[in-house]
Coordinates of C-alpha atoms and ligand atoms in Angstrom, one line a residue:
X147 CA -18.4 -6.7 -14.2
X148 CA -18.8 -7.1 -10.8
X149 CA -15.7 -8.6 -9.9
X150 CA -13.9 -7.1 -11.4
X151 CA -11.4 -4.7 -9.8
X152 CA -9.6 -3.2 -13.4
X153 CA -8.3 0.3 -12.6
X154 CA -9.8 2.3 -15.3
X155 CA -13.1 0.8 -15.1
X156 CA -13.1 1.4 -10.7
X157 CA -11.6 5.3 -11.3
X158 CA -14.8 5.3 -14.1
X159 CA -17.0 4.4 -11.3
X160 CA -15.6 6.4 -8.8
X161 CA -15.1 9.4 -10.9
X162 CA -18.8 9.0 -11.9
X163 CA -17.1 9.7 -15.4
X164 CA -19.9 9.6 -17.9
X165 CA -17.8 8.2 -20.6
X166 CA -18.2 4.8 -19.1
X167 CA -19.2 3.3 -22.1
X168 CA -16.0 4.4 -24.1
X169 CA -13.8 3.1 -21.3
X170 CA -15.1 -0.2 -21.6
X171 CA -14.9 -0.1 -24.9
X172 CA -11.3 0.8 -25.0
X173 CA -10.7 -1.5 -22.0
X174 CA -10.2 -4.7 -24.1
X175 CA -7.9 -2.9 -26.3
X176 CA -5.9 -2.0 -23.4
X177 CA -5.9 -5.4 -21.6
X178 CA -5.0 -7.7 -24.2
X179 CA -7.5 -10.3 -24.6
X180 CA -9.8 -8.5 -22.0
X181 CA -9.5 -11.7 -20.1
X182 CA -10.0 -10.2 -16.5
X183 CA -13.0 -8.6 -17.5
X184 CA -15.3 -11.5 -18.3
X185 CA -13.8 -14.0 -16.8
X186 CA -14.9 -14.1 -13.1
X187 CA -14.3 -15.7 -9.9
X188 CA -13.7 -19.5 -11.4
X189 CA -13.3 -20.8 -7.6
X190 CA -16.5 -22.7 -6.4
X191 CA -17.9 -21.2 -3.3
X192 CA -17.0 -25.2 -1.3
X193 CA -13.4 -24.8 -2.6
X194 CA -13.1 -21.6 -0.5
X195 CA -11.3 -22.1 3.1
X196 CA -13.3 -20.4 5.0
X197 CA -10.9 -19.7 7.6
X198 CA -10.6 -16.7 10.2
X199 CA -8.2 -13.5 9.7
X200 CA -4.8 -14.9 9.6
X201 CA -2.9 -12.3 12.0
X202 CA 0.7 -11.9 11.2
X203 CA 3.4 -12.5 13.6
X204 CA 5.2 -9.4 15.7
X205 CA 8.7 -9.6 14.2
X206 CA 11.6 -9.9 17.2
X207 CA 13.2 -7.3 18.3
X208 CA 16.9 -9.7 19.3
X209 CA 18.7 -6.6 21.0
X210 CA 17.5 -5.8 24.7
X211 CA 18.5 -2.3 24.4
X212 CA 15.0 -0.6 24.0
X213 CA 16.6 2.3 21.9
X214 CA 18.2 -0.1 19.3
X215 CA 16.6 -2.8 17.4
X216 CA 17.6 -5.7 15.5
X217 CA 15.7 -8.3 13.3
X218 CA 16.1 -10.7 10.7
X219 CA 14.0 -11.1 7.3
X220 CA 14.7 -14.1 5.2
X221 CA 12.6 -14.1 1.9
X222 CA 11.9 -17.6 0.8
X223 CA 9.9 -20.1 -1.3
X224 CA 6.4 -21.5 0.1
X225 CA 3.4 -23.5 -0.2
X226 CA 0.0 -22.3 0.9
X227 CA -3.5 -24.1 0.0
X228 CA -5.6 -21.5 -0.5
X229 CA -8.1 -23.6 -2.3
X230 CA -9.3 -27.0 -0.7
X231 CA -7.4 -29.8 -2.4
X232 CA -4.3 -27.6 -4.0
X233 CA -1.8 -25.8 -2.9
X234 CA 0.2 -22.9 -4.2
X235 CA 3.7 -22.4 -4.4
X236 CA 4.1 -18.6 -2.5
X237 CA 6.7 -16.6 -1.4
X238 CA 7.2 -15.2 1.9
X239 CA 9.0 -13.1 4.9
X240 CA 10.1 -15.8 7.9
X241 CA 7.2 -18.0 6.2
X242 CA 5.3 -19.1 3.6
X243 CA 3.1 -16.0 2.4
X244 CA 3.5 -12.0 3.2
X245 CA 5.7 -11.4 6.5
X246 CA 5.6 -10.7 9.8
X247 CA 4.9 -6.7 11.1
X248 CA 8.1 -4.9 12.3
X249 CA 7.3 -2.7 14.4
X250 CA 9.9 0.0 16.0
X251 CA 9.6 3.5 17.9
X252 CA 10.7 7.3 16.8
X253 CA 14.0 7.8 17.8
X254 CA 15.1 4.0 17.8
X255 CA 18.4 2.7 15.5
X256 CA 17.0 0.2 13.6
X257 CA 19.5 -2.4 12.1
X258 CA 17.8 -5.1 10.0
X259 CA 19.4 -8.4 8.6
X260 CA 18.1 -9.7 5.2
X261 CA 19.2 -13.3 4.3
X262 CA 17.8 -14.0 0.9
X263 CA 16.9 -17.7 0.7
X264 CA 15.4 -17.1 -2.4
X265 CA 17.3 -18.7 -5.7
X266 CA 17.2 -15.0 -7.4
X267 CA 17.9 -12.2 -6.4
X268 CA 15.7 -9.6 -4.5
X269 CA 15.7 -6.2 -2.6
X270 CA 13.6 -5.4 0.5
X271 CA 12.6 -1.8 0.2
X272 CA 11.0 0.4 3.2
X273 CA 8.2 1.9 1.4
X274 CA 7.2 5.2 3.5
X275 CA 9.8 5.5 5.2
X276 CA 12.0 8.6 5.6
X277 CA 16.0 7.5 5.7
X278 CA 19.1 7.8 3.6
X279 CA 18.8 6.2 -0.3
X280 CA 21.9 3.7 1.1
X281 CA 19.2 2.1 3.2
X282 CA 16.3 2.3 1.1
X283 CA 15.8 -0.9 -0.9
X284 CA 15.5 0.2 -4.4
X285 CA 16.3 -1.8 -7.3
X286 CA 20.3 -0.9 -7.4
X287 CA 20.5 -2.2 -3.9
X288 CA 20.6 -6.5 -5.1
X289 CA 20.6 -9.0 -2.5
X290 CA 22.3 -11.9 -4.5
X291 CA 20.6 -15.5 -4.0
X292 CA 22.0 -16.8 -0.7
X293 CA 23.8 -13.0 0.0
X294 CA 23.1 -11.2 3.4
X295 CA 22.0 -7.0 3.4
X296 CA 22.1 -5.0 6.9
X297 CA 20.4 -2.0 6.7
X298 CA 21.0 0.4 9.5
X299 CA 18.8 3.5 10.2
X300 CA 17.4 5.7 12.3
X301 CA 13.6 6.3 12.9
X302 CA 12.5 10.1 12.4
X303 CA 9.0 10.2 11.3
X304 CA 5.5 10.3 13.0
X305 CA 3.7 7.1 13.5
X306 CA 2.7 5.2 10.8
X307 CA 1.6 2.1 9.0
X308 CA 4.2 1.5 6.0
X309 CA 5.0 -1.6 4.8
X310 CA 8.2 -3.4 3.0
X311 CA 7.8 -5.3 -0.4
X312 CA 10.7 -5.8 -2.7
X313 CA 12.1 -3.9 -5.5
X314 CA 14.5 -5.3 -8.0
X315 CA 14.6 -4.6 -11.3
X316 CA 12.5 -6.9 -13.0
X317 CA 10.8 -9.2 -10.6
X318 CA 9.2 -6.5 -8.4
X319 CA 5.8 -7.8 -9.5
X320 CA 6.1 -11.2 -9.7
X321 CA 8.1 -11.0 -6.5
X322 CA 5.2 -9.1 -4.7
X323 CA 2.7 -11.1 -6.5
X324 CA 3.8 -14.6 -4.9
X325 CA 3.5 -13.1 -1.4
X326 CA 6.5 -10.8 -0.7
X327 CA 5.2 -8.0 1.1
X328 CA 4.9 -7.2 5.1
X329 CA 4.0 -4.2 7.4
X330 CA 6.3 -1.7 9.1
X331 CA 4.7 0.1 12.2
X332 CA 6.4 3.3 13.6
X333 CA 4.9 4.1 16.6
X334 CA 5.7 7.4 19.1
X335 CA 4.7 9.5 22.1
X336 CA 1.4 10.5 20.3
X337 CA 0.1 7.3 19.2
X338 CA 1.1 5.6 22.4
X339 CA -0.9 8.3 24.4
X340 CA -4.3 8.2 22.1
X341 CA -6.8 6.2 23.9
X342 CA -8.0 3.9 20.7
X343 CA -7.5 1.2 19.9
X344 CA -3.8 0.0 19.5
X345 CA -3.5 -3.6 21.0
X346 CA -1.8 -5.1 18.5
X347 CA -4.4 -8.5 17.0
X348 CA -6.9 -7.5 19.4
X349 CA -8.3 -4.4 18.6
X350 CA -5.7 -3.4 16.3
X351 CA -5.7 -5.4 13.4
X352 CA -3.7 -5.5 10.2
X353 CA -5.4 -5.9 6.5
X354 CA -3.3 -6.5 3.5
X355 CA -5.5 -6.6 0.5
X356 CA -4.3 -8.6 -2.4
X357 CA -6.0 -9.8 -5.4
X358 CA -4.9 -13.4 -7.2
X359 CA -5.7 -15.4 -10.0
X360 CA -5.4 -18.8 -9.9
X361 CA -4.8 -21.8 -11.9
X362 CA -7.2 -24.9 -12.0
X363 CA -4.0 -26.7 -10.0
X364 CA -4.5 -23.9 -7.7
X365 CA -1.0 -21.7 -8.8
X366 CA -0.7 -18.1 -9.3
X367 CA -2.1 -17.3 -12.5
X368 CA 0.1 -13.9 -12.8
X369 CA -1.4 -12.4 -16.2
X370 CA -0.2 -8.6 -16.7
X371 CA -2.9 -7.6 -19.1
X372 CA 0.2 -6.6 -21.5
X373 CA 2.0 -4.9 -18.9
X374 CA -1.2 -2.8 -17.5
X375 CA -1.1 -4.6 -14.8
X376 CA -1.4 -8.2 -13.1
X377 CA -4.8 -8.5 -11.4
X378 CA -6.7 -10.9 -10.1
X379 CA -10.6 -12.5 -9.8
X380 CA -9.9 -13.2 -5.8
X381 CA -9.1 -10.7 -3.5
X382 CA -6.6 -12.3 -0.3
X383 CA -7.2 -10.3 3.0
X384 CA -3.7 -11.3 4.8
X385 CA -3.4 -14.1 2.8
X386 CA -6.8 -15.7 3.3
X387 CA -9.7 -15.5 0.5
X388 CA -13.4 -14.0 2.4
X389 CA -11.9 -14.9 5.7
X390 CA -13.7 -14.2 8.6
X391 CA -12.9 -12.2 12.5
X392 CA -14.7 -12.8 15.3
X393 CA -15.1 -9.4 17.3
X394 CA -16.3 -8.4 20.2
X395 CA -19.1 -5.4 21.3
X396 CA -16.2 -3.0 20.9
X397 CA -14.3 -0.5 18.8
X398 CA -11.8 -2.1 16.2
X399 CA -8.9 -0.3 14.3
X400 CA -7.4 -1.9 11.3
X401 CA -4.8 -1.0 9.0
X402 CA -5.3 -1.3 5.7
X403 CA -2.6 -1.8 3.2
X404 CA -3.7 -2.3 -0.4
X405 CA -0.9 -4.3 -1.5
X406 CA -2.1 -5.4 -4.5
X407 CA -0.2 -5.3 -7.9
X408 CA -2.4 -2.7 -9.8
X409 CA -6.3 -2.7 -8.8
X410 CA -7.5 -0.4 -6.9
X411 CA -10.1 -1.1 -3.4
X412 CA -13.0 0.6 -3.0
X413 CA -13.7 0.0 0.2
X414 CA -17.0 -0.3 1.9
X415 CA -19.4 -2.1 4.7
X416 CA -21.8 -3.9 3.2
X417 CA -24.9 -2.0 5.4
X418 CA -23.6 1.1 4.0
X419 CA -22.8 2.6 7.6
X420 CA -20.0 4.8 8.2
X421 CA -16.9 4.1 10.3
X422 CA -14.1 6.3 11.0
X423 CA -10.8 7.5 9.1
X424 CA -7.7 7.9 11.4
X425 CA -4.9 7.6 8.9
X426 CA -3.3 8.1 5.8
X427 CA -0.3 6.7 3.9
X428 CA 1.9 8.7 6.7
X429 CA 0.6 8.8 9.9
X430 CA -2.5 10.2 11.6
X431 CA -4.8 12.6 10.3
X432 CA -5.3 15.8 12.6
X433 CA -9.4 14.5 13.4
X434 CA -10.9 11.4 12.9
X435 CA -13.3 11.4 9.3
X436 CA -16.2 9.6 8.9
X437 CA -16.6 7.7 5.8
X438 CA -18.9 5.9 4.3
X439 CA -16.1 4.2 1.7
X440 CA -12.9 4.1 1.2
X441 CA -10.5 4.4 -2.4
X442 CA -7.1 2.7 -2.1
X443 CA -4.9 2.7 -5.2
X444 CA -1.7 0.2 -5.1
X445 CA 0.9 1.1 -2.3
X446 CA -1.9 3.2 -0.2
X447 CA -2.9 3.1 3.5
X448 CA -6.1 4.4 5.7
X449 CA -6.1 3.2 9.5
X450 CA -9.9 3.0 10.3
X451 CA -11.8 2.4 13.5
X452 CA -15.1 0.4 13.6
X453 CA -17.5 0.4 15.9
X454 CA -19.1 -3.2 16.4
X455 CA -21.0 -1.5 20.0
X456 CA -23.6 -0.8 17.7
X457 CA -24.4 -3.7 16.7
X458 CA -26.5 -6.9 18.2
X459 CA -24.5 -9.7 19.3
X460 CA -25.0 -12.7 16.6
X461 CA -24.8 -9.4 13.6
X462 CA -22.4 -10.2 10.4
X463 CA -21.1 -7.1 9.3
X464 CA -18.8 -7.7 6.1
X465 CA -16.0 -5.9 4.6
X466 CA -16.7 -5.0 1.0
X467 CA -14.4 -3.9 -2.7
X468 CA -17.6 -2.6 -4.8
X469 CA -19.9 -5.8 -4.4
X470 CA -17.5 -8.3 -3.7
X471 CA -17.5 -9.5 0.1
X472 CA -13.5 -9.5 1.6
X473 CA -13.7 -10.0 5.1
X474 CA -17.0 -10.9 6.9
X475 CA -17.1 -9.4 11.1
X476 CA -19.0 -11.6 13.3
X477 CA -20.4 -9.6 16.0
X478 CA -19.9 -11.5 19.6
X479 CA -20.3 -10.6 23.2
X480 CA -19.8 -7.4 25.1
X481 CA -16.1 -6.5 25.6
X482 CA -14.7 -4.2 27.9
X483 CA -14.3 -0.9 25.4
X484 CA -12.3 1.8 27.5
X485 CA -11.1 3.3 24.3
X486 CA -12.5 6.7 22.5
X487 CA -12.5 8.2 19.5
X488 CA -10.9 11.2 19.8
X489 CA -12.1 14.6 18.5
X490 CA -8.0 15.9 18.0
X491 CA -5.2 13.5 17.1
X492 CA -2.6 15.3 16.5
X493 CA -1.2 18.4 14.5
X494 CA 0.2 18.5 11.0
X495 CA 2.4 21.7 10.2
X496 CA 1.2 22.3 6.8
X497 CA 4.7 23.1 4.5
X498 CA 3.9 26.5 2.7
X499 CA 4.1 27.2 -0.6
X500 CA 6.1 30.0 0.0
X501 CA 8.7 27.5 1.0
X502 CA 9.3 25.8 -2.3
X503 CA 12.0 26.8 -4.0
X504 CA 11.6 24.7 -7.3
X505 CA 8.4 23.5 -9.1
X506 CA 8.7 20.1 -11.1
X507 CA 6.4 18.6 -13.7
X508 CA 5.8 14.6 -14.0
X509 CA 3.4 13.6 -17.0
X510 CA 2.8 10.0 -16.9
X511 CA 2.4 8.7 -20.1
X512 CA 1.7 5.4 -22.4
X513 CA -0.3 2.3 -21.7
X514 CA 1.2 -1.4 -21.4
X515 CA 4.8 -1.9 -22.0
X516 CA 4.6 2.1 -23.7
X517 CA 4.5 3.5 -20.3
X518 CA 7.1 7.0 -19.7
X519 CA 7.0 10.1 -17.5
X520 CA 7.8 12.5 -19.5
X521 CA 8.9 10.5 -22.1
X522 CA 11.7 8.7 -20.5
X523 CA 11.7 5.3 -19.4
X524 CA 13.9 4.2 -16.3
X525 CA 17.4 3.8 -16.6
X526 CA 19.4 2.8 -13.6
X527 CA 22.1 4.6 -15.2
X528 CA 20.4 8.0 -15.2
X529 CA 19.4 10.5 -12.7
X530 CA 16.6 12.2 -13.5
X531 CA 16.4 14.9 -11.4
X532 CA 18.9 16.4 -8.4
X533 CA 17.9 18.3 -5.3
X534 CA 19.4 19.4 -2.3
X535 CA 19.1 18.1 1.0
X536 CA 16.1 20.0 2.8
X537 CA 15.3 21.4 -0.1
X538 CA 11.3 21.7 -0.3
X539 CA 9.6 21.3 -3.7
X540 CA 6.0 21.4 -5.5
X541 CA 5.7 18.1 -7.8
X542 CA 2.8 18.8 -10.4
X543 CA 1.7 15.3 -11.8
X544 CA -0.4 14.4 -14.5
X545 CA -1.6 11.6 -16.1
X546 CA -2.0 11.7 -20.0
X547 CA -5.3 11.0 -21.7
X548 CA -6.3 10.4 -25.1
X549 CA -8.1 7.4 -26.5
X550 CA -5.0 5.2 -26.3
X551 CA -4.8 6.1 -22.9
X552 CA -7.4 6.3 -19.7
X553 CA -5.7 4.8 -16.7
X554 CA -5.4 6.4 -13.4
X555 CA -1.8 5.9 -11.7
X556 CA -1.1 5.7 -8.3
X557 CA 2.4 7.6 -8.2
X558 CA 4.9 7.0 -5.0
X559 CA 8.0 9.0 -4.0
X560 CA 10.7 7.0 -2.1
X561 CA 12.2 8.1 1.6
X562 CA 9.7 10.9 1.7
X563 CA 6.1 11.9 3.2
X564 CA 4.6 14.8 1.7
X565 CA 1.3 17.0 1.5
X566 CA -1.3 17.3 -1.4
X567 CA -1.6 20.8 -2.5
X568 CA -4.9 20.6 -5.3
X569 CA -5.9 18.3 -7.0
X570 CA -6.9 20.0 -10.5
X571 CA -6.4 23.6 -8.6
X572 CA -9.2 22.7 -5.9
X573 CA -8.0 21.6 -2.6
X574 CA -8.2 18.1 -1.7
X575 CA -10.4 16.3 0.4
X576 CA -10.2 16.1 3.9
X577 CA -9.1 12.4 4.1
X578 CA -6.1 13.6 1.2
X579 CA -5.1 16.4 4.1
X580 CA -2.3 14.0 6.3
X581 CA 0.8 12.7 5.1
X582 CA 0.9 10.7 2.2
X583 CA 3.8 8.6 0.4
X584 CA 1.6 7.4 -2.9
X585 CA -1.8 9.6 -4.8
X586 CA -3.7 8.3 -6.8
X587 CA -3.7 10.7 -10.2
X588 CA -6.8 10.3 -12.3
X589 CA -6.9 9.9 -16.0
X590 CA -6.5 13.8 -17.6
X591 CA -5.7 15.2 -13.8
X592 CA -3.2 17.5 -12.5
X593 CA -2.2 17.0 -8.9
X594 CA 0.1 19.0 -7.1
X595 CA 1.9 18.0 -4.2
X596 CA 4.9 19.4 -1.7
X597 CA 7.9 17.7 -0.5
X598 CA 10.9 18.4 1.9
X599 CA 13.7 16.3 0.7
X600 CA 15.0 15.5 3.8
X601 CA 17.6 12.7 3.3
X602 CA 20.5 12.1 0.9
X603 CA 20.6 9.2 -1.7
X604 CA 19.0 8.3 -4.5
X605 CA 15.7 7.4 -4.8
X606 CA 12.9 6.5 -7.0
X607 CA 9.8 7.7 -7.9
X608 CA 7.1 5.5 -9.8
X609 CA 3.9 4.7 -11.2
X610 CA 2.8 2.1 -7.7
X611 CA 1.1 -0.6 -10.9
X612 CA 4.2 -2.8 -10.6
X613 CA 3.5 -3.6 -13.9
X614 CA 4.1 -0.2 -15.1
X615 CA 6.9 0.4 -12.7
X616 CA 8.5 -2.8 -14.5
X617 CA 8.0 -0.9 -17.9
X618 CA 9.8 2.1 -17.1
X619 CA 7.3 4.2 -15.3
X620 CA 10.3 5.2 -13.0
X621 CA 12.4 7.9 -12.5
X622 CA 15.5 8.7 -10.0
X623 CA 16.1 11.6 -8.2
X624 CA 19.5 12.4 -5.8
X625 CA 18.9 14.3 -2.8
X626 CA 22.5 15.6 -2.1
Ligands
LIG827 CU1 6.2 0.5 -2.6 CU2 9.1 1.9 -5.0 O1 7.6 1.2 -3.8
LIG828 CU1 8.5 3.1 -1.8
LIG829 CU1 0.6 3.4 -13.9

């Protein structure tokens, strides 16, 4: 049980639901042979590399002109051993696994150059960012095996950690799932001027948090528990299983992505102690949070800032999912902190109500390959739903429960940030009060959010369990 990461079974947890026995008794049904669920960790501890943080490369910028940006991604085959004595054929950005971190300003024309070396075909989608649907990466933009895409836009949003993954219709999940995925930072006057930490693999440090199954001749095992969802007994932290960082006396921020295909993270330190929130999906939150633990669903962000001052030098502080240790800290010498945290970090304009002129309704329904919002499975060939540009809406989602049904989805809007209005009528929590791109909507919940639709295109909306957004748990909408 404890390792596992299963979706309904976390959101059971979570939720405190007290219909945890029925869950778990439905699980099997819903996963197929239940395989996940008993089956734990099968990697012996001295198989594990027990390497430090692998930090991903700064992506460069190739056009002097500090307004206008260019860089090249080239998805293409691997190998990594991440268990002594195999090795694992991967996917990557400009490498083997993941990709490197673009990272541009507000205001800056960003022109990107995708040469797929892949032998089949992908798509590099921006998720989180805010730009036209031409630009946007979804699965009707193809980048043929051995074809070029330039993508050309301009940067209008806040800062933010969002992150690129690919999208094309059919092998978004195995795609992801064999390591294509990277970070996108958008940075601006307000999170240059903050005085935390924001040196980039010093004391600003990247997490993508994965989870894998493996093979006894170390592959991928990629099992999608009949379409609910591919997940995994090892949880990768950039690529790296329980890796470790060395830090100093000093306050750390990292950005966490959870890029897995469909658990969720429930993240924690293992002394229980708080550290604090800074970020959502979207950008900053208007004052840091203190937290004690952390909820990711697939597709989500938090930027949080650690505080190692407080502890003795020699100290291991480790990163934890529920009770499974992801990251281990080890606490060094004194560093030279001149960062704060901030009581303000900067102002959200709530959007009003009053402002919406149209109210939409999204029930996400089925299990496995059944999966529908509101009744429809994707076609490419069909838009589901128009708006005009600037147009600002209230999206009411739901996620169906009955017996045959008890998973939470985490559902994601393309090109777009927007606000949580209530979840089940109450307002949300604090940390739910900053932008977001992706919310987590709980078996039998109702949550309502509000949009500005600020770009034209088409774009998707989904169901983040890349298994689910494979079946059909997709819609379209054209801004125009
Ligand atoms: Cu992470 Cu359709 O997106
Ligand atoms: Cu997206
Ligand atoms: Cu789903």
């Amino acid at each position: 049980m404890s390792k596992s990461k299963n979706i309904s079974t976390i959101c059971a947890v979570v939720a405190g639901i007290a219909a945890v026995g029925i869950i778990l008794f439905i699980n099997p049904i819903n996963k197929g042979t239940g395989m996940n669920m008993s089956n734990t960790n099968n990697i012996s501890k001295d198989a594990i590399i027990n390497s430090s943080l692998p930090i991903p490369a700064l992506l460069e910028d190739k056009n002097p002109d500090p307004k206008v940006d260019d860089f090249t991604l080239e998805p293409q085959q691997g190998e990594v051993s991440f268990i002594k004595g195999t090795e694992t054929k991967t996917t990557g950005y400009n490498g083997n696994f993941l990709g490197p971190v673009i990272r541009v300003n507000k205001g800056d024309e960003v022109n990107i150059h995708v040469n797929n070396k892949l032998s089949e075909p992908t798509t590099v989608h921006w998720h989180g960012l805010e730009l036209n649907g031409e630009n946007d990466g979804g699965p009707d933009q193809a980048i043929q095996a051995g074809a070029t895409w330039n993508p050309s836009f301009v940067i209008n949003q806040q800062a933010a950690t969002l992150w690129y993954h690919p999208h094309f219709s059919g092998t978004t999940a195995t795609q992801v799932y064999s390591g294509l995925a990277g970070l996108f930072y958008v940075d601006d006057e307000i999170s240059k001027n903050l005085n935390i930490p924001k040196e980039y693999g010093v004391n600003d440090i990247p997490l993508v948090i994965q989870d894998r199954s493996f093979n006894k001749d170390g592959s991928f095992k990629y099992d999608t528990n009949m379409m609910d969802g591919a997940t995994g007994d090892t949880i990768l932290v950039n690529g790296a299983i329980k890796p470790y960082l060395d830090v100093k006396r000093v306050k750390m921020r990292f950005r966490i992505v959870n890029g897995a295909n469909a658990s969720n993270f429930n993240l924690k330190l293992d002394n229980g102690s708080a550290f604090y929130q800074i970020a959502s999906d979207g950008g900053f939150l208007e004052s840091p949070i203190s937290q004690k633990s952390i909820l990711l669903a697939p597709g989500e962000r938090a930027e949080i800032i650690i505080d190692f001052s407080k502890y003795d030098k020699g100290t291991k502080v480790s990163l934890m999912s529920d009770k499974t240790e992801i990251l281990n800290f080890n606490v060094k010498e004194d560093g030279n902190d001149t960062t704060e945290i901030p009581g303000v970090l900067t102002k959200i304009n709530k959007i009003e109500k009053s402002q919406a002129t149209k109210v939409r309704n999204f029930d996400l329904q089925g299990m496995g390959n059944m999966v529908s919002i509101n009744g429809q499975k994707f076609d490419m060939n069909r838009i589901d739903e128009t708006v005009k540009q600037g147009d600002i809406e209230i999206w009411n989602i739901t996620s169906e429960n009955s017996m045959m049904h008890n998973m939470g989805h985490p559902f994601h809007i393309h090109g777009v940030q927007f606000q949580i209005l209530s979840r089940d009528g109450k307002e949300p929590a604090t940390e739910e009060k900053g932008w977001k791109d992706t919310v987590y909507i709980e078996p039998n919940e109702k949550v309502s959010i509000i949009v500005r639709f600020n770009n034209k295109g088409t774009f998707m909306y989904h169901c983040h369990i890349l298994e689910h957004e494979e079946a059909g748990m997709m819609g379209q909408i054209k801004v125009e």
